[in-house]
PDB file of C-alpha atoms in Angstrom:
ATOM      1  CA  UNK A 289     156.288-115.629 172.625  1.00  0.00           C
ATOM      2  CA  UNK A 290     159.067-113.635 170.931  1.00  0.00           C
ATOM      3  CA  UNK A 291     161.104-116.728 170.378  1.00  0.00           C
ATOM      4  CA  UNK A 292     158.679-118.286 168.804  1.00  0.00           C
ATOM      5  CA  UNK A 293     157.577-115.291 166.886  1.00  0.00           C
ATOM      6  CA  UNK A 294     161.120-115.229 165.575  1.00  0.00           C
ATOM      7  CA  UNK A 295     161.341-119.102 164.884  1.00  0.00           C
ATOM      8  CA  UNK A 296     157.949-119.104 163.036  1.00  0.00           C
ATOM      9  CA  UNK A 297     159.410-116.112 160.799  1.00  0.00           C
ATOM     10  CA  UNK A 298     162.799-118.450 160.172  1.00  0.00           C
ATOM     11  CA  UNK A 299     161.746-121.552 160.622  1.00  0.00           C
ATOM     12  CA  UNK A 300     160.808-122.357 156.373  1.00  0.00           C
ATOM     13  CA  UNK A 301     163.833-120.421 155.588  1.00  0.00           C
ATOM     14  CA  UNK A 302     165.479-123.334 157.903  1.00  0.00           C
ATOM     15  CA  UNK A 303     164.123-126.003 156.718  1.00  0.00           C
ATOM     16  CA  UNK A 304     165.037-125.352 153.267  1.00  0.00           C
ATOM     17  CA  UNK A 305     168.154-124.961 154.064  1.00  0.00           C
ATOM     18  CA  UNK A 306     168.890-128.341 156.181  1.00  0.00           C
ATOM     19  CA  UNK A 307     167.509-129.930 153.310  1.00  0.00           C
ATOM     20  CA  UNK A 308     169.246-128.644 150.516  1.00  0.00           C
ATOM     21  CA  UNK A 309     172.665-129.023 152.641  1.00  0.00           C
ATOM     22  CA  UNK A 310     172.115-132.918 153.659  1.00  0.00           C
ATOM     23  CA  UNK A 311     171.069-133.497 149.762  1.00  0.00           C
ATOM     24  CA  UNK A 312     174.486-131.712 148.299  1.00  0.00           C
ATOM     25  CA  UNK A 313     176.554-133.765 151.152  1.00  0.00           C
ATOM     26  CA  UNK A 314     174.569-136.994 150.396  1.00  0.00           C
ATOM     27  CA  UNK A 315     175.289-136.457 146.474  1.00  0.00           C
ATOM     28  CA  UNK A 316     179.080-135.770 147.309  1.00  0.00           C
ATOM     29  CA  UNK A 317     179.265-139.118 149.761  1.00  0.00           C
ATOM     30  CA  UNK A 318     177.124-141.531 147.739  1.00  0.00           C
ATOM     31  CA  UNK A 319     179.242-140.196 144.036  1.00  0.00           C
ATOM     32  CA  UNK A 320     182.707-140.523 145.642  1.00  0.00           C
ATOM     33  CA  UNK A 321     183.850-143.202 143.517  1.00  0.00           C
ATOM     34  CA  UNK A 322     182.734-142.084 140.231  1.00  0.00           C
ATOM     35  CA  UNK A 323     184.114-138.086 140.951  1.00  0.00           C
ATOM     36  CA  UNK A 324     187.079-139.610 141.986  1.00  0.00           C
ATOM     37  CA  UNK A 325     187.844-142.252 139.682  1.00  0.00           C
ATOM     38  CA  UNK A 326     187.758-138.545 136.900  1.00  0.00           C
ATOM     39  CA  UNK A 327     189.852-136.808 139.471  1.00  0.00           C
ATOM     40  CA  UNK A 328     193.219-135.396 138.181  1.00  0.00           C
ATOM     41  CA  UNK A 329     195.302-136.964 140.750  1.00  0.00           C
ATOM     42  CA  UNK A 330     194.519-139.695 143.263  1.00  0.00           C
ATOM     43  CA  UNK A 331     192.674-138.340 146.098  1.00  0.00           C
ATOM     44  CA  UNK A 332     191.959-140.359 149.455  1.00  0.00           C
ATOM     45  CA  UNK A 333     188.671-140.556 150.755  1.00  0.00           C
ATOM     46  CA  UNK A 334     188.902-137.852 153.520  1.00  0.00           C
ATOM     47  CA  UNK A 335     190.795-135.697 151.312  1.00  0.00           C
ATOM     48  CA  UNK A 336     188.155-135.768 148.264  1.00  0.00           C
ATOM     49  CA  UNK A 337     185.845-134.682 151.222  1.00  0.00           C
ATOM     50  CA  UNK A 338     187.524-131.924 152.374  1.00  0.00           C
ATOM     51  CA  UNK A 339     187.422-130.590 148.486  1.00  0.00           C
ATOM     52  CA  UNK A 340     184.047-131.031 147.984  1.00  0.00           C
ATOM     53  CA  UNK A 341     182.292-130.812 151.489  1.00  0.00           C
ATOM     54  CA  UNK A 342     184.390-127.866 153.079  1.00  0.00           C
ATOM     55  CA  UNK A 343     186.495-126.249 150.440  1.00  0.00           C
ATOM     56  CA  UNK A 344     184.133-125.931 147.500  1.00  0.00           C
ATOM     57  CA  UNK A 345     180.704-127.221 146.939  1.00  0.00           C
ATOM     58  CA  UNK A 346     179.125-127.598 150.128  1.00  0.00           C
ATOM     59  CA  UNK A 347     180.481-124.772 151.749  1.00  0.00           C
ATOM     60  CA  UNK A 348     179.419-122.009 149.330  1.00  0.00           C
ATOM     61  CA  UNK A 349     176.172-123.236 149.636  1.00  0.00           C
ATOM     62  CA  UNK A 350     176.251-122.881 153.190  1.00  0.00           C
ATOM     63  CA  UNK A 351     177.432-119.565 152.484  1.00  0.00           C
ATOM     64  CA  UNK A 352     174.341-118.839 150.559  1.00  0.00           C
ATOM     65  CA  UNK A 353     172.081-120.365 153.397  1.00  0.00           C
ATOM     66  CA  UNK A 354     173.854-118.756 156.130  1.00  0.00           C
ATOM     67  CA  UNK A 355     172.963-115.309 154.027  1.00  0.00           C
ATOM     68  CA  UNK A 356     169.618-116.539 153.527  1.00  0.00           C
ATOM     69  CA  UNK A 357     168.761-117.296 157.305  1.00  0.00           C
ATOM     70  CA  UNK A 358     170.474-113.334 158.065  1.00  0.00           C
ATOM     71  CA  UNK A 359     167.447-111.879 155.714  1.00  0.00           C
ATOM     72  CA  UNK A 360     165.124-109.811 158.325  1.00  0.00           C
ATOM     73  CA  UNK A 361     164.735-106.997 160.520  1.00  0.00           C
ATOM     74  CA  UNK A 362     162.343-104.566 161.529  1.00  0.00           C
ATOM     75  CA  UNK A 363     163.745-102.716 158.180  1.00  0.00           C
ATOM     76  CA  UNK A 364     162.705-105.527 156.127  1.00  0.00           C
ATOM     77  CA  UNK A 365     159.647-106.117 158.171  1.00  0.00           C
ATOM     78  CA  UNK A 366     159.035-102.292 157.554  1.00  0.00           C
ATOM     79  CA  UNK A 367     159.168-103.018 153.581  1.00  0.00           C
ATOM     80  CA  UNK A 368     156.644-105.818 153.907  1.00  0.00           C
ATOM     81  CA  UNK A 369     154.381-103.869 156.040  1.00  0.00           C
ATOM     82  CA  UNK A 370     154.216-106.031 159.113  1.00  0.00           C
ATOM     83  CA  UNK A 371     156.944-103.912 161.153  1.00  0.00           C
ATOM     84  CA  UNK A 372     154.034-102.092 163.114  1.00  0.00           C
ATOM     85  CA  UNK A 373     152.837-105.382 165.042  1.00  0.00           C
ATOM     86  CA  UNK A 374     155.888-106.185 165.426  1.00  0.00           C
ATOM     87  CA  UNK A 375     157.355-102.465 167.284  1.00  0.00           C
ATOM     88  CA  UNK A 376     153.574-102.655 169.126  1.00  0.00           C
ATOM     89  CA  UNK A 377     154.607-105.876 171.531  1.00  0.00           C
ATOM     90  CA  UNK A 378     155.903-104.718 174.769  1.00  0.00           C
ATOM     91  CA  UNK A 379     159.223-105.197 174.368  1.00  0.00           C
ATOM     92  CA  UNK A 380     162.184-102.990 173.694  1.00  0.00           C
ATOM     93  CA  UNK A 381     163.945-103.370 170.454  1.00  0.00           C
ATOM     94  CA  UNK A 382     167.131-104.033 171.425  1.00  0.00           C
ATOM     95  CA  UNK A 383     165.522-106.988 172.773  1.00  0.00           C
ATOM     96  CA  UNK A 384     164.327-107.746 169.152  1.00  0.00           C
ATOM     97  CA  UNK A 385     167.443-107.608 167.789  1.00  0.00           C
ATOM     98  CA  UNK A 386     168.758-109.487 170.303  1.00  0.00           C
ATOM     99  CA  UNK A 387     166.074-112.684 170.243  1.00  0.00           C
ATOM    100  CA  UNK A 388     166.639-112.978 166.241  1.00  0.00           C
ATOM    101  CA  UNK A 389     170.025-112.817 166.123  1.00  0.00           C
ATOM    102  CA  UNK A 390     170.424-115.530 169.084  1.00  0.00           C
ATOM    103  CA  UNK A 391     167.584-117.460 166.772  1.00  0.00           C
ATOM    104  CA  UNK A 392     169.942-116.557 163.756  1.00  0.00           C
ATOM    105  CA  UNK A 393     172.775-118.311 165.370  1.00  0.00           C
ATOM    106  CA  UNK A 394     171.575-120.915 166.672  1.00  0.00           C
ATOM    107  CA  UNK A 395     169.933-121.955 163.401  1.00  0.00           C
ATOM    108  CA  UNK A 396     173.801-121.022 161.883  1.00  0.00           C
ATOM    109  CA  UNK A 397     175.256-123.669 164.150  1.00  0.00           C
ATOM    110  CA  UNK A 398     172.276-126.383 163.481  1.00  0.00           C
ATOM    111  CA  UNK A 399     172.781-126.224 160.006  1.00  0.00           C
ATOM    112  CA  UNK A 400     176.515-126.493 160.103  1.00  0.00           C
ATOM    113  CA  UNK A 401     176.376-129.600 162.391  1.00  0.00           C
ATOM    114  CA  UNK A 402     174.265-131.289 159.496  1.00  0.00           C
ATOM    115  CA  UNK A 403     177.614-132.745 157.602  1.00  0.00           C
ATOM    116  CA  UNK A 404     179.673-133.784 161.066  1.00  0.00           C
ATOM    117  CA  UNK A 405     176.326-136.371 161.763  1.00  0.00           C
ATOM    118  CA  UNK A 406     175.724-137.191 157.992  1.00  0.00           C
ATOM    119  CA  UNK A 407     178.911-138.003 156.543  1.00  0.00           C
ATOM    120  CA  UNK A 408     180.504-139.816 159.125  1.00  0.00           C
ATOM    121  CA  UNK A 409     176.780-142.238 159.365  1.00  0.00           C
ATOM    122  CA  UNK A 410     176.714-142.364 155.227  1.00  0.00           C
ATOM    123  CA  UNK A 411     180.200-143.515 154.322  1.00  0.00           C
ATOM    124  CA  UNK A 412     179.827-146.660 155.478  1.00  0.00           C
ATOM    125  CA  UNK A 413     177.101-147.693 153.083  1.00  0.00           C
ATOM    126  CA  UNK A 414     179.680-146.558 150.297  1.00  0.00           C
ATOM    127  CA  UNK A 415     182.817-148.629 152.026  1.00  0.00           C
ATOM    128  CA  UNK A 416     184.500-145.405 153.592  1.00  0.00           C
ATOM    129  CA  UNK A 417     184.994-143.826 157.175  1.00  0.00           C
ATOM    130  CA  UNK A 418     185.194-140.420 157.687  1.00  0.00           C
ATOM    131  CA  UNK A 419     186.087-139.290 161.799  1.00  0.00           C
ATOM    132  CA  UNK A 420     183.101-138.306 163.201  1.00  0.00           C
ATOM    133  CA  UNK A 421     185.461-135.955 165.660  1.00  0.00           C
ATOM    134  CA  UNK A 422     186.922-134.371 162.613  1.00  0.00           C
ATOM    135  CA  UNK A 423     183.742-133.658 161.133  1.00  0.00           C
ATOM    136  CA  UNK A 424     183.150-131.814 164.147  1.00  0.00           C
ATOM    137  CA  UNK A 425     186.064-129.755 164.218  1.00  0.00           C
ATOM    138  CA  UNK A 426     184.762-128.651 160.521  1.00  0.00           C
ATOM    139  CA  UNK A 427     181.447-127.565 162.357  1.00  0.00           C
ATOM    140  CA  UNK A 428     183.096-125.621 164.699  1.00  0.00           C
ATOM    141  CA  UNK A 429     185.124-123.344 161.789  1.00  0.00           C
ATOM    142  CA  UNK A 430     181.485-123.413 159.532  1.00  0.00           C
ATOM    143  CA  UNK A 431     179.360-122.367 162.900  1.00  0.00           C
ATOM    144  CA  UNK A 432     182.224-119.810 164.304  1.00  0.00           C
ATOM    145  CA  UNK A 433     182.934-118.084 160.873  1.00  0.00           C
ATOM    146  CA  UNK A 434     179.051-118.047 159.968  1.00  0.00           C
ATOM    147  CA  UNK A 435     178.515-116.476 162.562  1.00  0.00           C
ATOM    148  CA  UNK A 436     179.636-113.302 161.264  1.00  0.00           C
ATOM    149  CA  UNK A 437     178.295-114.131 157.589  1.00  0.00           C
ATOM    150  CA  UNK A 438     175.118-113.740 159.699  1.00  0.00           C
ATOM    151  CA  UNK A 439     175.316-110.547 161.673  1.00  0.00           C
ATOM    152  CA  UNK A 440     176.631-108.832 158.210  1.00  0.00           C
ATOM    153  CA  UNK A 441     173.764-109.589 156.537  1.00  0.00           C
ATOM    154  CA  UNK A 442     171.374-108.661 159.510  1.00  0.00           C
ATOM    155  CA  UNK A 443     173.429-105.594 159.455  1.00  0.00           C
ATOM    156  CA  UNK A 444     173.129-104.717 156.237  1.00  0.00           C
ATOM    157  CA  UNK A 445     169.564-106.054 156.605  1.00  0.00           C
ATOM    158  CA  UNK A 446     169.055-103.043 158.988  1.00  0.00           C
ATOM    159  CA  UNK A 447     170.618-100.211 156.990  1.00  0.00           C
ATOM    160  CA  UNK A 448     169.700-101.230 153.461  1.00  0.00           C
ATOM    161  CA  UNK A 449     165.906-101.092 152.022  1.00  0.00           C
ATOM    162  CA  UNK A 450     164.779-103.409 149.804  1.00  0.00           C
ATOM    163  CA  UNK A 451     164.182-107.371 149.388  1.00  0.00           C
ATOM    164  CA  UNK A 452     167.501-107.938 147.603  1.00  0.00           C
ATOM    165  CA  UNK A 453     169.434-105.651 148.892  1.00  0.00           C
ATOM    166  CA  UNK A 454     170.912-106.780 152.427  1.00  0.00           C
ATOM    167  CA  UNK A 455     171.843-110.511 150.344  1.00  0.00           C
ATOM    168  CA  UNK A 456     173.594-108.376 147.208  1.00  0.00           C
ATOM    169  CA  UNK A 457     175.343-106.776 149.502  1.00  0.00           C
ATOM    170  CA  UNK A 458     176.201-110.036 151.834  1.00  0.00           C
ATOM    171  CA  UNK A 459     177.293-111.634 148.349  1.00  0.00           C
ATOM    172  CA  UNK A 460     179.449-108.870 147.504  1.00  0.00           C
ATOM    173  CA  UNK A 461     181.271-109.145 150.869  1.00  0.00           C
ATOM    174  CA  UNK A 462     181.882-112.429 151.067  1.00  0.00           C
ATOM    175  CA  UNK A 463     183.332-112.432 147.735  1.00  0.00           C
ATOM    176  CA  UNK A 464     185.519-109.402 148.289  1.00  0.00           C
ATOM    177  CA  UNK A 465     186.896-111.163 151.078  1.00  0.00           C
ATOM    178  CA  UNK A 466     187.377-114.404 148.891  1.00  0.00           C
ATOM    179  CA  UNK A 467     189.348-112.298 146.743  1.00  0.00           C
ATOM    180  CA  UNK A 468     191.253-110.386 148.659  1.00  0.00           C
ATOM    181  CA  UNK A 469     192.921-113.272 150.341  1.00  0.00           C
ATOM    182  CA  UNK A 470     196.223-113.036 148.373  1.00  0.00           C
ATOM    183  CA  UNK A 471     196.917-109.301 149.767  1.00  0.00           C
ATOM    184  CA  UNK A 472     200.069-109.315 151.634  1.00  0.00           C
ATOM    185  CA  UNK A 473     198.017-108.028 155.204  1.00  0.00           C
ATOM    186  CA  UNK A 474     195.910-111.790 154.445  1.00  0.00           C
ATOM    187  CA  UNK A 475     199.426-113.617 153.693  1.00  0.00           C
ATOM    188  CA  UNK A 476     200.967-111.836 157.233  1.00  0.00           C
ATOM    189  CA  UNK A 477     197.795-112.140 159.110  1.00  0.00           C
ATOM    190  CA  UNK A 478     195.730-115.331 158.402  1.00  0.00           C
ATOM    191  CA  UNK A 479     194.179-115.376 161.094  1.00  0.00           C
ATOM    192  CA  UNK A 480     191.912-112.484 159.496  1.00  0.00           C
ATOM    193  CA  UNK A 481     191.316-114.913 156.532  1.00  0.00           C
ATOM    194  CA  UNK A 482     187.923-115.381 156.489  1.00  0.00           C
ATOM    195  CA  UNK A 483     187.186-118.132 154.005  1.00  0.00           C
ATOM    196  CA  UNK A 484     190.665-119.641 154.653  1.00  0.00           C
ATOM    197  CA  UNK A 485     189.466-120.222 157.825  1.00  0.00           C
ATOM    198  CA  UNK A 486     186.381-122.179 157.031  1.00  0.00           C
ATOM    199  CA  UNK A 487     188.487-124.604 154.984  1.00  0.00           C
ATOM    200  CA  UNK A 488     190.372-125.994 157.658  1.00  0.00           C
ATOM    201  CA  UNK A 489     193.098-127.011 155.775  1.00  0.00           C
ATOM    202  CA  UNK A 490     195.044-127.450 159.104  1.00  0.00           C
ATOM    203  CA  UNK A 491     192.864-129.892 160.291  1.00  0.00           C
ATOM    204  CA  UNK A 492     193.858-132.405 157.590  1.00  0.00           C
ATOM    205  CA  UNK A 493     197.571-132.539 159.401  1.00  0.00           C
ATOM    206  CA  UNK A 494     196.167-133.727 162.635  1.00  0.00           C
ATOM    207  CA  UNK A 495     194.998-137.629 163.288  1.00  0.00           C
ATOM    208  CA  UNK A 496     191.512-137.619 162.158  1.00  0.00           C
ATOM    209  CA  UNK A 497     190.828-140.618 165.063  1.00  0.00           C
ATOM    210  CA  UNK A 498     192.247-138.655 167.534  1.00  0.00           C
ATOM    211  CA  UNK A 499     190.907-138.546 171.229  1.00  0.00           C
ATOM    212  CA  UNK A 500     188.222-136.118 172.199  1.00  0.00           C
ATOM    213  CA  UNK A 501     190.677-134.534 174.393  1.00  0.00           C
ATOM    214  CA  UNK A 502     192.279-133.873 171.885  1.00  0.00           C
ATOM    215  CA  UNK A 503     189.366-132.174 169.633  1.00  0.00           C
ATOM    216  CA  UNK A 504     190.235-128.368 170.152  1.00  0.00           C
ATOM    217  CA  UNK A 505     193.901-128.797 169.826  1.00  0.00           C
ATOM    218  CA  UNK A 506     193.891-127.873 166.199  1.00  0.00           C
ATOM    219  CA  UNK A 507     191.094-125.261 165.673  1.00  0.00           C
ATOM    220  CA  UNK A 508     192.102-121.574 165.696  1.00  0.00           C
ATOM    221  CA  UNK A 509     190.400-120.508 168.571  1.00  0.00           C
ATOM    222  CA  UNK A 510     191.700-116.839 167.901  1.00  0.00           C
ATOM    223  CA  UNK A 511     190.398-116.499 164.490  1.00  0.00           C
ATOM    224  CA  UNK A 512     187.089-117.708 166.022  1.00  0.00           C
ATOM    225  CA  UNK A 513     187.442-115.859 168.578  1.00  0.00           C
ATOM    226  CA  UNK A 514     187.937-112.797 166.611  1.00  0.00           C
ATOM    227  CA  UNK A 515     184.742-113.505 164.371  1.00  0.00           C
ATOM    228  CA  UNK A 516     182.682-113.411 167.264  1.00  0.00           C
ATOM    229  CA  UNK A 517     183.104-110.341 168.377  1.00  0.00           C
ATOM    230  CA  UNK A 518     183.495-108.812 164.862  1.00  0.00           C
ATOM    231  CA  UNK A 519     179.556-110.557 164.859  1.00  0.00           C
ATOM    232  CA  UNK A 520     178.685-109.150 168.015  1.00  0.00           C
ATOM    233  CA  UNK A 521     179.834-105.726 167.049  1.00  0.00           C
ATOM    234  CA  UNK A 522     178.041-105.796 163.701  1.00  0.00           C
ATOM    235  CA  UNK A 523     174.432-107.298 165.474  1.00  0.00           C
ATOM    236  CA  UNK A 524     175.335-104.183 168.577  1.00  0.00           C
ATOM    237  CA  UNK A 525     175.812-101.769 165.378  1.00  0.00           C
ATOM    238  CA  UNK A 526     171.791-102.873 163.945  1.00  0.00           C
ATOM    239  CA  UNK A 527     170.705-102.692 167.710  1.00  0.00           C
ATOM    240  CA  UNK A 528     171.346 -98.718 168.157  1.00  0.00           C
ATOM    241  CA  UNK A 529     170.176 -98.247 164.484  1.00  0.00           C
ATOM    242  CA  UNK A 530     167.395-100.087 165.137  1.00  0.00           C
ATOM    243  CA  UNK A 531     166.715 -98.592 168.548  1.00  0.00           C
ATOM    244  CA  UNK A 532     167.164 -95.122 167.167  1.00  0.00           C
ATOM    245  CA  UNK A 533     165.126 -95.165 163.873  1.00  0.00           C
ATOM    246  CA  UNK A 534     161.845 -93.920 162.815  1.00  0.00           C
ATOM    247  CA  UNK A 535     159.742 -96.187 161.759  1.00  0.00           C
ATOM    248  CA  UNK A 536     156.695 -94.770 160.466  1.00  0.00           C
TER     249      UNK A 536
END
């Protein structure tokens, strides 16, 4: 019953999302030859996706979805007035927390599979190939770094009243960290690089038709790594507020 109390609550969110992702990757794959035929410099096929699939375009709107799908919380529940059902099931809260942020994710990691099984079945129809396995890799980085886009906004989603509040703030984070990339501690320690990260520029150096045992061989499992337990730390952080609040 919880799960699907917390899908239900999620689930238009969701939906919106997936769309509006597939469209913007759709629009990127079926315009390739016009943007690149204005492009400053010649740009191969798998390159001008990288630019506008998972360095620019597409990515900052998964951003924005990923911040969208973090919106909730008994807090916010609170402001809408439907918190009191919700704290009368017989269930503790940490368990609460727990169910929506495990519904969180999993929606995180749905929605950043979308390109890796779009692109790779639309580029045909416009005379390209793009490696289904590389697309992949790219969902790992999105789903692994969104991760903690996610918990910070259910975090903030906890502490913070207010409709707008919890995705101003998200915002405001993730572009902090966007520009604080050229500080020397970023330049010494990338592997704290955020948004770096989720470009996968690294990726591009590797054989994109490479075997599947070789899939993980590029991906910076200790950035990832990292992430999730920075997002496990931030969704422990809104379980004792959660569990410790008043909620009249």
């Amino acid at each position: 019953m919880l799960w699907y109390k917390m899908w239900r609550e999620s689930r238009v969110r969701f939906a919106i999302s997936a769309v509006a992702l597939l469209w913007m990757c759709g629009a990127v794959v079926l315009l390739q030859q016009q943007v690149r035929a204005h492009a400053d410099e010649p740009l191969s096929y798998v390159h001008y996706i990288w630019h506008a699939v998972y360095k620019a375009n597409a990515l900052d709107l998964y951003i924005l979805l990923v911040i969208v799908l973090g919106l909730g919380g008994v807090q916010q529940e609170r402001t809408q007035g439907t918190a009191g059902f919700t704290l009368s099931l017989p269930l503790s809260r940490w368990r609460l927390v727990a169910t929506r942020a495990v519904t969180g994710w999993v929606e995180v990691a749905v929605l950043a599979l979308l390109p890796a099984l779009l692109i790779p079945l639309l580029s045909p129809w416009v005379g390209q190939t793009f490696p289904f396995l590389r697309a992949l890799q790219f969902s790992v980085l999105w789903a692994g770094c969104g991760m903690v886009i996610f918990a910070l906004t259910f975090f903030f989603s906890t502490v913070l009243t207010g409709a707008y509040s919890p995705a101003i703030a998200s915002v405001a984070a993730v572009v902090a960290c966007s520009m604080s990339a050229g500080l020397p501690l970023f330049e010494r320690f990338p592997v704290l690089d955020l948004i770096d990260t989720m470009h996968g520029a690294q990726l591009l150096l590797f054989p994109g038709n490479a075997s599947l045992g070789a899939f993980a061989v590029p991906l910076p499992w200790l950035s990832l790594g990292l992430y999730a337990l920075l997002a496990l730390c931030l969704t422990g952080v809104a379980g004792v507020i959660t569990a410790r609040r008043d909620f009249p």
